[in-house]
Short mmCIF file of C-alpha atoms and ligand atoms in Angstrom, two decimals:
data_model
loop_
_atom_site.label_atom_id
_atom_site.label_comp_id
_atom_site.label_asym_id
_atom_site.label_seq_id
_atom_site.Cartn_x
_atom_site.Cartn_y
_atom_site.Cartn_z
CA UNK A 1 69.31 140.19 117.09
CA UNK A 2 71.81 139.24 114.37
CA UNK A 3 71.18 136.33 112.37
CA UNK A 4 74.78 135.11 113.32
CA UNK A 5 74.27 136.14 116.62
CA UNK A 6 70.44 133.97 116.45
CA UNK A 7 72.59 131.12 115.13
CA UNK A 8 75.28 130.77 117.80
CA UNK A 9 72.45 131.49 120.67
CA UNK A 10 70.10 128.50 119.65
CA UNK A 11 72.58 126.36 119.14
CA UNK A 12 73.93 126.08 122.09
CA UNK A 13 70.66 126.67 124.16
CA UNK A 14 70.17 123.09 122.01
CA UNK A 15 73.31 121.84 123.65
CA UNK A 16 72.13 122.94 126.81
CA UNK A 17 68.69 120.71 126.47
CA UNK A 18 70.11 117.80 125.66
CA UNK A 19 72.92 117.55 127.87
CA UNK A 20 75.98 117.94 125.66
CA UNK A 21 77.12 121.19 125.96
CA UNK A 22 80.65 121.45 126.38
CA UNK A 23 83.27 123.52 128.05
CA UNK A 24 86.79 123.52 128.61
CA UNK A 25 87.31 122.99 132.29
CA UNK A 26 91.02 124.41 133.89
CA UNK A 27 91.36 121.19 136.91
CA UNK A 28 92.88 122.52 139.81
CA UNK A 29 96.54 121.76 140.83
CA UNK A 30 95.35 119.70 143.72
CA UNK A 31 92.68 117.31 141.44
CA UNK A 32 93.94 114.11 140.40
CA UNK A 33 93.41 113.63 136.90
CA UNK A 34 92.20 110.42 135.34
CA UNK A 35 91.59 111.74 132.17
CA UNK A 36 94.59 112.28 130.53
CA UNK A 37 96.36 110.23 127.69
CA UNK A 38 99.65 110.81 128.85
CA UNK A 39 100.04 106.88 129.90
CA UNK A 40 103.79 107.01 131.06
CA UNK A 41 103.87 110.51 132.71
CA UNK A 42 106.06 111.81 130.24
CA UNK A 43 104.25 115.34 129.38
CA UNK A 44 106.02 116.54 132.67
CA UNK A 45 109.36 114.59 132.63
CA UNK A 46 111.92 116.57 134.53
CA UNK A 47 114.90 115.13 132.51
CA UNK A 48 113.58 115.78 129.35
CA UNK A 49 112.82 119.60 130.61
CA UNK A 50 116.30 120.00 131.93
CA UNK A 51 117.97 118.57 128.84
CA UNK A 52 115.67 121.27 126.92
CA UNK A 53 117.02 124.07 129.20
CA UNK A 54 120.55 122.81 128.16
CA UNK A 55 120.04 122.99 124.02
CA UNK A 56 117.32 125.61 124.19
CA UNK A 57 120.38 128.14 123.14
CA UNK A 58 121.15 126.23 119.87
CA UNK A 59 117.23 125.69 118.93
CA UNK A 60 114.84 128.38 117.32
CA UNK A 61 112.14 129.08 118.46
CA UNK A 62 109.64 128.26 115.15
CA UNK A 63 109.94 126.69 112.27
CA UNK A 64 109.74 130.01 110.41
CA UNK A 65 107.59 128.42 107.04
CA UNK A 66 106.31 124.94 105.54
CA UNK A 67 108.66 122.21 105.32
CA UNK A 68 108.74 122.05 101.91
CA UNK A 69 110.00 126.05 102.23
CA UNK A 70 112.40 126.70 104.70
CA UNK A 71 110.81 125.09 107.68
CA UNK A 72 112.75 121.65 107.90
CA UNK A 73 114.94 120.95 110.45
CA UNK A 74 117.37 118.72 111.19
CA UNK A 75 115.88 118.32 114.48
CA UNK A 76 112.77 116.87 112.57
CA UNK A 77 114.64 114.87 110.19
CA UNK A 78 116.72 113.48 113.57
CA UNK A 79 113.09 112.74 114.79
CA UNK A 80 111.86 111.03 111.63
CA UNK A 81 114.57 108.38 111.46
CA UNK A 82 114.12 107.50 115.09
CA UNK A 83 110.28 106.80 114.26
CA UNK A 84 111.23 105.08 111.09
CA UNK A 85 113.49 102.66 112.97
CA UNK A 86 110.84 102.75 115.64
CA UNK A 87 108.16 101.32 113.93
CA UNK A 88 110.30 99.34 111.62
CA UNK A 89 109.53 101.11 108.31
CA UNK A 90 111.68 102.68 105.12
CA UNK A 91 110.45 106.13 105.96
CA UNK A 92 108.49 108.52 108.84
CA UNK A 93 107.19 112.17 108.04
CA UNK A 94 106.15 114.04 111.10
CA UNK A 95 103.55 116.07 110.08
CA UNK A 96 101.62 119.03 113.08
CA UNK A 97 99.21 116.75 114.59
CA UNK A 98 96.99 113.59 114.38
CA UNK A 99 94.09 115.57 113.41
CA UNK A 100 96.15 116.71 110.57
CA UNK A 101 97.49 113.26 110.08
CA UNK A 102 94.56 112.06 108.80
CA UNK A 103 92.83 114.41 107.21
CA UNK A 104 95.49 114.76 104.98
CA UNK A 105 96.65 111.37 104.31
CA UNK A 106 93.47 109.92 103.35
CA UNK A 107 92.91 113.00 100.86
CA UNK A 108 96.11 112.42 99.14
CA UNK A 109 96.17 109.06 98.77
CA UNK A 110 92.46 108.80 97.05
CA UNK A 111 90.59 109.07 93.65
CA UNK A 112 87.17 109.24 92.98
CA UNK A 113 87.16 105.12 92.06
CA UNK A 114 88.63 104.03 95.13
CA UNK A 115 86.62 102.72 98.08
CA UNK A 116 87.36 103.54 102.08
CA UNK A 117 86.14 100.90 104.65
CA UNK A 118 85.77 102.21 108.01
CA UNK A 119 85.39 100.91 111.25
CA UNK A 120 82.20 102.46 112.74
CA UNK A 121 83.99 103.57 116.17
CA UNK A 122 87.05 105.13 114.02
CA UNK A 123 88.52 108.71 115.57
CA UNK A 124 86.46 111.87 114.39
CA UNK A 125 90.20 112.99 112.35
CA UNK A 126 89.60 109.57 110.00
CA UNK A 127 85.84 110.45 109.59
CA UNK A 128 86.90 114.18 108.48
CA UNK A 129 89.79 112.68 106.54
CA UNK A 130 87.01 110.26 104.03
CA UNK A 131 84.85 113.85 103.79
CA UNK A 132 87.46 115.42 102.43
CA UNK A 133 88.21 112.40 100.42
CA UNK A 134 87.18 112.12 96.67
CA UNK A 135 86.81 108.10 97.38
CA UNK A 136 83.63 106.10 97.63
CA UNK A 137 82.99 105.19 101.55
CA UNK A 138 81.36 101.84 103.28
CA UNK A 139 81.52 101.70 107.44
CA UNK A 140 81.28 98.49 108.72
CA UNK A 141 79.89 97.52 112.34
CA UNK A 142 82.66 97.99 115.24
CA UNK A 143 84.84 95.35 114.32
CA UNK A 144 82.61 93.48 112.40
CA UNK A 145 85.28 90.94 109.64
CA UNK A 146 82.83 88.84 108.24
CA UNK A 147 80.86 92.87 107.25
CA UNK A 148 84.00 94.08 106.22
CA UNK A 149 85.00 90.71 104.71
CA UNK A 150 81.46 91.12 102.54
CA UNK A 151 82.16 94.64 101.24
CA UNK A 152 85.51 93.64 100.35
CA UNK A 153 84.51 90.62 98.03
CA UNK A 154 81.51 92.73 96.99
CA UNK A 155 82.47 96.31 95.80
CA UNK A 156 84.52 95.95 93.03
CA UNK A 157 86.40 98.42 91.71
CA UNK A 158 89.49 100.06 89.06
CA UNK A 159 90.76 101.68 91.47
CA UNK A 160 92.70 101.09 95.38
CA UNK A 161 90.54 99.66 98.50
CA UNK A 162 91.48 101.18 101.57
CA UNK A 163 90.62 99.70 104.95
CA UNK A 164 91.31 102.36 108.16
CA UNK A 165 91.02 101.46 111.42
CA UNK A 166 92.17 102.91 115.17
CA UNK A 167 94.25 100.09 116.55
CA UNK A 168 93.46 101.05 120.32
CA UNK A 169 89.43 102.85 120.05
CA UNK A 170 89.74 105.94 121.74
CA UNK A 171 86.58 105.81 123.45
CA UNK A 172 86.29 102.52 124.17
CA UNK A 173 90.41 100.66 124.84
CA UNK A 174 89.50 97.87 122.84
CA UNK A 175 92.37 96.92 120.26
CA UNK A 176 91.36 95.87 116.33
CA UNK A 177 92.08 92.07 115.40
CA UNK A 178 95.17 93.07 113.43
CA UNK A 179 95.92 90.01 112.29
CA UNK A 180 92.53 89.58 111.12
CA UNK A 181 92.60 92.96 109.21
CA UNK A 182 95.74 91.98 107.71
CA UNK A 183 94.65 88.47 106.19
CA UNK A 184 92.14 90.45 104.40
CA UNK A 185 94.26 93.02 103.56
CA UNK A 186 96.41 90.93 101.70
CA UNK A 187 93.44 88.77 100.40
CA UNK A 188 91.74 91.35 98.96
CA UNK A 189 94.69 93.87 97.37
CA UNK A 190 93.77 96.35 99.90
CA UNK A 191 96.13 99.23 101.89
CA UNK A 192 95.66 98.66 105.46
CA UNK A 193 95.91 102.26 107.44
CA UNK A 194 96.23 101.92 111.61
CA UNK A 195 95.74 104.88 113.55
CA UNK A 196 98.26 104.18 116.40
CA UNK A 197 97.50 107.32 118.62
CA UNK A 198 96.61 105.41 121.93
CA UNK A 199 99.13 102.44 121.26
CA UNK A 200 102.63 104.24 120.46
CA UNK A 201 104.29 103.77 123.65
CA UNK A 202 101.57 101.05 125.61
CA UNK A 203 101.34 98.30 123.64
CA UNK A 204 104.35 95.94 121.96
CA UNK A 205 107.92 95.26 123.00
CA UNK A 206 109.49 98.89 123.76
CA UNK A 207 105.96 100.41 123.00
CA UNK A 208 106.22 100.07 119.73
CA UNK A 209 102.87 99.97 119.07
CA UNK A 210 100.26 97.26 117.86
CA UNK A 211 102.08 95.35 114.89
CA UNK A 212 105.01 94.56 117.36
CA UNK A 213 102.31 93.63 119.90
CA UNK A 214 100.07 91.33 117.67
CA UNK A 215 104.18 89.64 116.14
CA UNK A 216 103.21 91.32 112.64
CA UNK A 217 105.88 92.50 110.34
CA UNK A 218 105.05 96.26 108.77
CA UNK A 219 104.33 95.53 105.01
CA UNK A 220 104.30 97.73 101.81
CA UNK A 221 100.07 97.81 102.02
CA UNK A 222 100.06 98.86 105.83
CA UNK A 223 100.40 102.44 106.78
CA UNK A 224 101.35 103.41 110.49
CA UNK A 225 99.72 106.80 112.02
CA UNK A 226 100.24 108.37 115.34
CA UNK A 227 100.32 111.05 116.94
CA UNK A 228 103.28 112.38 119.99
CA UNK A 229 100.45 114.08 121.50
CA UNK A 230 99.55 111.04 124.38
CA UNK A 231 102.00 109.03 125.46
CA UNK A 232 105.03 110.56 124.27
CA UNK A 233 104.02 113.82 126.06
CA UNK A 234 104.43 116.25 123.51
CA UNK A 235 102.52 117.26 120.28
CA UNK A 236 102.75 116.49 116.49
CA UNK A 237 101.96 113.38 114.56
CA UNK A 238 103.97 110.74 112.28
CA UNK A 239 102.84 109.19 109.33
CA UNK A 240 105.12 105.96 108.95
CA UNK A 241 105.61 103.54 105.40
CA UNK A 242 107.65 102.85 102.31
CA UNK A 243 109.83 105.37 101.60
CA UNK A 244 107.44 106.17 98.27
CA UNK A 245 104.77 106.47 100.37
CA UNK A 246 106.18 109.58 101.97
CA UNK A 247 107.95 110.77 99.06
CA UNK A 248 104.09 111.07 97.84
CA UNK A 249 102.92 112.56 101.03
CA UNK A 250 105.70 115.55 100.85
CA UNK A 251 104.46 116.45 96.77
CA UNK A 252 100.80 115.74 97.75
CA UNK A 253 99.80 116.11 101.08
CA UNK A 254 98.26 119.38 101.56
CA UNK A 255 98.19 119.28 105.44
CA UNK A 256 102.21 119.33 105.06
CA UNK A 257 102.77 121.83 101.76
CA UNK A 258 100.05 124.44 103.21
CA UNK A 259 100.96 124.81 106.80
CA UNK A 260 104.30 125.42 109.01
CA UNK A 261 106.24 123.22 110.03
CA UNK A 262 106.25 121.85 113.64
CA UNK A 263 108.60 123.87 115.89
CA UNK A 264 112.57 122.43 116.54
CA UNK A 265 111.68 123.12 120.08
CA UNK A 266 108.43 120.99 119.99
CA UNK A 267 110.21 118.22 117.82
CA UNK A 268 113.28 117.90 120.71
CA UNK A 269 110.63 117.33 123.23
CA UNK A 270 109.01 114.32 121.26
CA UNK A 271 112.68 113.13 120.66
CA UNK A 272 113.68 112.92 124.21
CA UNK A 273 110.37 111.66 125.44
CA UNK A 274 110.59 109.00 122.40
CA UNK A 275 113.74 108.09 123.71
CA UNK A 276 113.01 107.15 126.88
CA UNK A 277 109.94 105.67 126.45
CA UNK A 278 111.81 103.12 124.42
CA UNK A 279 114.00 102.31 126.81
CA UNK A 280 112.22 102.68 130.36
CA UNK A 281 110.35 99.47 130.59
CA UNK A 282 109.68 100.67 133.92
CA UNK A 283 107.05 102.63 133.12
CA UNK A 284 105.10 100.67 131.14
CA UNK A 285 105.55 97.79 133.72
CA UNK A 286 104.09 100.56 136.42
CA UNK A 287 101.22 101.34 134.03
CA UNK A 288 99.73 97.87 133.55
CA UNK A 289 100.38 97.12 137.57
CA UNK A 290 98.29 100.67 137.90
CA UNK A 291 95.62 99.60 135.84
CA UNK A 292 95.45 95.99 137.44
CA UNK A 293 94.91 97.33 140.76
CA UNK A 294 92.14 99.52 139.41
CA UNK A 295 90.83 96.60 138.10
CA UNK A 296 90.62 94.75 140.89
CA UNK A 297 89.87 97.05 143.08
CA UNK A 298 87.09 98.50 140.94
CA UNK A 299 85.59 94.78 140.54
CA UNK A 300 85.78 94.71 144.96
CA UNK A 301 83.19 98.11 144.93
CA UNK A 302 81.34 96.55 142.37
CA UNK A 303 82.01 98.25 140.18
CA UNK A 304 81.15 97.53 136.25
CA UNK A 305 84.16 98.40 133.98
CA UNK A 306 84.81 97.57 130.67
CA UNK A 307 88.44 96.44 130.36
CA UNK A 308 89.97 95.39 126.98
CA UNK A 309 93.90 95.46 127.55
CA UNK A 310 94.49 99.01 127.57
CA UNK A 311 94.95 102.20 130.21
CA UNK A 312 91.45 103.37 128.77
CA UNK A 313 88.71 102.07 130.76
CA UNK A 314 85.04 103.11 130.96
CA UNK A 315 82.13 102.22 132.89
CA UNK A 316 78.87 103.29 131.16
CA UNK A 317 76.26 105.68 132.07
CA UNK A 318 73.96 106.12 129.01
CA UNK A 319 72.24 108.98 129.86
CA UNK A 320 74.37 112.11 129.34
CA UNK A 321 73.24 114.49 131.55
CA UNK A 322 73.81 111.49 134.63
CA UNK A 323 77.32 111.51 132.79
CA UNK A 324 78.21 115.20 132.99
CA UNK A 325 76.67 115.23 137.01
CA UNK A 326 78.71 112.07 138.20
CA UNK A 327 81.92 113.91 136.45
CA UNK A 328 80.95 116.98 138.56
CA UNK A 329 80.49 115.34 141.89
CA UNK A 330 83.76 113.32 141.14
CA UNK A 331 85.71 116.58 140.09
CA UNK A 332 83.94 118.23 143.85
CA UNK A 333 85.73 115.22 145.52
CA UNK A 334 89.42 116.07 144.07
CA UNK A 335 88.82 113.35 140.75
CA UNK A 336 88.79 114.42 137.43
CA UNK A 337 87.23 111.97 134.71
CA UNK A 338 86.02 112.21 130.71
CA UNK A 339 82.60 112.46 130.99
CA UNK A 340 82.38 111.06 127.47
CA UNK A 341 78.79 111.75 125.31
CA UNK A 342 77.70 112.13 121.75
CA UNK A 343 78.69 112.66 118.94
CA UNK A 344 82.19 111.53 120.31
CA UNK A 345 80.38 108.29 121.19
CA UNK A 346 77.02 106.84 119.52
CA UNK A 347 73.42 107.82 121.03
CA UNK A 348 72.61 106.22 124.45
CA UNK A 349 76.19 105.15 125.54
CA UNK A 350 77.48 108.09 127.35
CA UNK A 351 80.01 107.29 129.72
CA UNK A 352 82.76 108.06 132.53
CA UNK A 353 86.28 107.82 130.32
CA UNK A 354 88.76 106.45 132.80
CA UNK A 355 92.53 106.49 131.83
CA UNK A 356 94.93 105.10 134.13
CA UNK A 357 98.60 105.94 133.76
CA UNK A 358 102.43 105.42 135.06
CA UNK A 359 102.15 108.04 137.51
CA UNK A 360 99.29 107.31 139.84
CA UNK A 361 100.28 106.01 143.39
CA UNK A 362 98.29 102.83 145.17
CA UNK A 363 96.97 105.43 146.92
CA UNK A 364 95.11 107.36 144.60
CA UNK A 365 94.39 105.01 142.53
CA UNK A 366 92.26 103.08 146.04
CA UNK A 367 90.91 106.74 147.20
CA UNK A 368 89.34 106.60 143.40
CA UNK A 369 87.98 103.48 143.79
CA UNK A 370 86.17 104.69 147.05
CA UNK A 371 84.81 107.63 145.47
CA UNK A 372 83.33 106.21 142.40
CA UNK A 373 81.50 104.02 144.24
CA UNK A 374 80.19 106.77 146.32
CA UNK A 375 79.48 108.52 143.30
CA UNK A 376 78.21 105.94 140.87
CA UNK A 377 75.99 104.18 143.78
CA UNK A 378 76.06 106.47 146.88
C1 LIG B 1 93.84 111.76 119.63
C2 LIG B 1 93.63 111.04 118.39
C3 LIG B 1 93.94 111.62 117.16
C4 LIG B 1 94.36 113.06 117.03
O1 LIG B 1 95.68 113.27 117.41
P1 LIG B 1 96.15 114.73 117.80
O2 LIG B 1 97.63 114.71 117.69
O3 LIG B 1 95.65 115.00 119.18
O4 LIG B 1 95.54 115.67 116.79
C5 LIG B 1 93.81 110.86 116.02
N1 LIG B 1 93.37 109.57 116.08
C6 LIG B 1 93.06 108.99 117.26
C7 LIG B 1 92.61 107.56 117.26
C8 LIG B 1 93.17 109.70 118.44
O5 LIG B 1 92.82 109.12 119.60
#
């Protein structure tokens, strides 16, 4: 045998062992899925698929290079200033996706003297984005202030102090003490980067995320990520700020100079969807009355959920081979679930990922209930 071929075998006769080897599943049509981030039901909105059949004439089909080539669009720069007004900042670039959001924001923005704090539960992208950073880095316990308060005061430094957070943990729903983070912030001189992926379109007036939600005003220090990927329905990111910050970001951002631009025919989608996500109220309205009736229904059964103000919900099942068999027993009974285990998550706190969203009928959502129960106690 091949040493590569050696390599790739143990490895994932490893994964095997301990329970978290992976694969991609296809759900069939007829499963109801309660893993999926698209909150408001938008990924398969017929309006916005009929208004694409309409312009799909006057769009091409790529990009055709970088946007700093030829690969800008006034499609894109349409979609920018809708996100800029959006979130209520000078500027927007939209960038390919979250992943690439981060990773290449928090490489252009640091030199070696600068420190990163980082919320131990932050998205895998903002982990990958301090590697490839040339900055110093201190993670503090899951939204732990006084910690992060300490290695503020603590650590100083010539150069910038950069605090990154999620706003809505993707693992876990719970949303970070924004006002908190932004006291200190302030206090301490520091830029203030929110990863909005799971709040764009759930939380704040018109789903404008989780300043608008927590009443705070976007500042010159606070830095607005998220990605059209969950609930707008579609796929790319946005990076929002002052207008120098992006003006930065398009001479140094090598996640935007070194790879195409997103598609016109992609960036219509997220336009559309953006659209009426700000307006339809109805949906969100539908979403929190979907995830209520979980809730309560889920709390009849007995069941134990954790429940922080968001469509994620999760009920924990530590061990992750218990995780990955309740999944497939749920997934046998027409249910399809995260079954959620490390390294996404820390050791020992594997767990079903429940995500609730616009779309699900009474009914479903109460023929869930039944079978989880079954499932988790049957
Ligand atoms: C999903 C997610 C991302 C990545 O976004 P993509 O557009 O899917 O690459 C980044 N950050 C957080 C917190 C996420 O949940």
């Amino acid at each position: 045998m091949s040493s590569f071929k050696r390599f790739l075998d143990s490895s994932l006769t490893q994964q095997k062992h301990i329970g978290l080897y992976r694969e991609r599943i296809l759900i069939p049509e007829d499963v109801i899925d309660f893993s999926s981030n698209d909150y408001l039901g938008l990924k398969d909105n017929p309006s916005t698929k009929q208004k694409l059949c309409q312009f799909i004439e006057k769009l091409s089909l790529g990009s055709g290079a970088s946007a700093l080539i030829s690969g800008y669009t006034q499609i894109q720069r349409e979609l920018e200033d809708f996100l800029a007004k959006f979130k209520e900042t000078e500027s927007c670039i939209v960038v390919g996706s979250g992943y690439m959001a981060n990773i290449g924001l928090l490489q252009a923005i640091t030199e070696p003297e600068d420190i990163i704090f980082s919320d131990q539960l932050n998205h895998a992208s903002i982990i990958d984005g301090i590697r490839l950073s040339k900055a110093k880095k201190i993670i503090y316990n899951h939204l732990d202030l006084n910690q992060l308060e300490e290695g503020l005061r603590k650590n100083k430094t010539s150069g910038k102090k950069i605090i990154v957070t999620d706003s809505v943990f993707s693992m876990d729903g719970d949303i970070a003490p924004l006002k908190e983070l932004t006291y200190l912030s302030e206090k301490y001189d520091a830029v203030l980067i929110i990863d909005e992926a799971h709040a764009t379109g759930v939380l704040g007036k018109e789903g404008k995320g989780t300043l608008n939600y927590f009443n705070i005003k976007p500042s010159e220090n606070i830095v607005q990520i998220g990605t059209l990927s969950k609930a707008v329905g579609s796929y790319g990111a946005f990076i929002c700020g002052t207008k120098l910050l992006i003006d930065f970001l398009v001479n140094k951002m090598r996640s935007v100079i070194f790879t195409t631009a997103l598609s016109p025919v992609q960036n219509f989608i997220s336009l559309e969807n953006l659209k009426i996500l700000k307006e339809d109220s109805i949906r969100r309205k539908k979403l929190f009355e979907n995830i209520e009736l979980f809730l309560f229904l889920s709390k009849k059964a007995g069941i134990q959920v954790r429940f922080y103000g968001t469509p994620i919900l999760t009920v924990l099942t530590y061990d992750p081979f218990k995780t990955v068999l309740m999944r497939d027993k749920l997934l046998e009974k027409g249910f399809y679930v995260g079954a959620v285990r490390p390294p996404t998550v820390p050791e020992g706190l594997s767990r079903l990922r429940i995500t609730i969203t616009s779309k699900h009928t009474d009914e479903q959502i109460q023929n869930f209930v039944i079978t989880l129960k079954e499932v988790l106690f049957g």
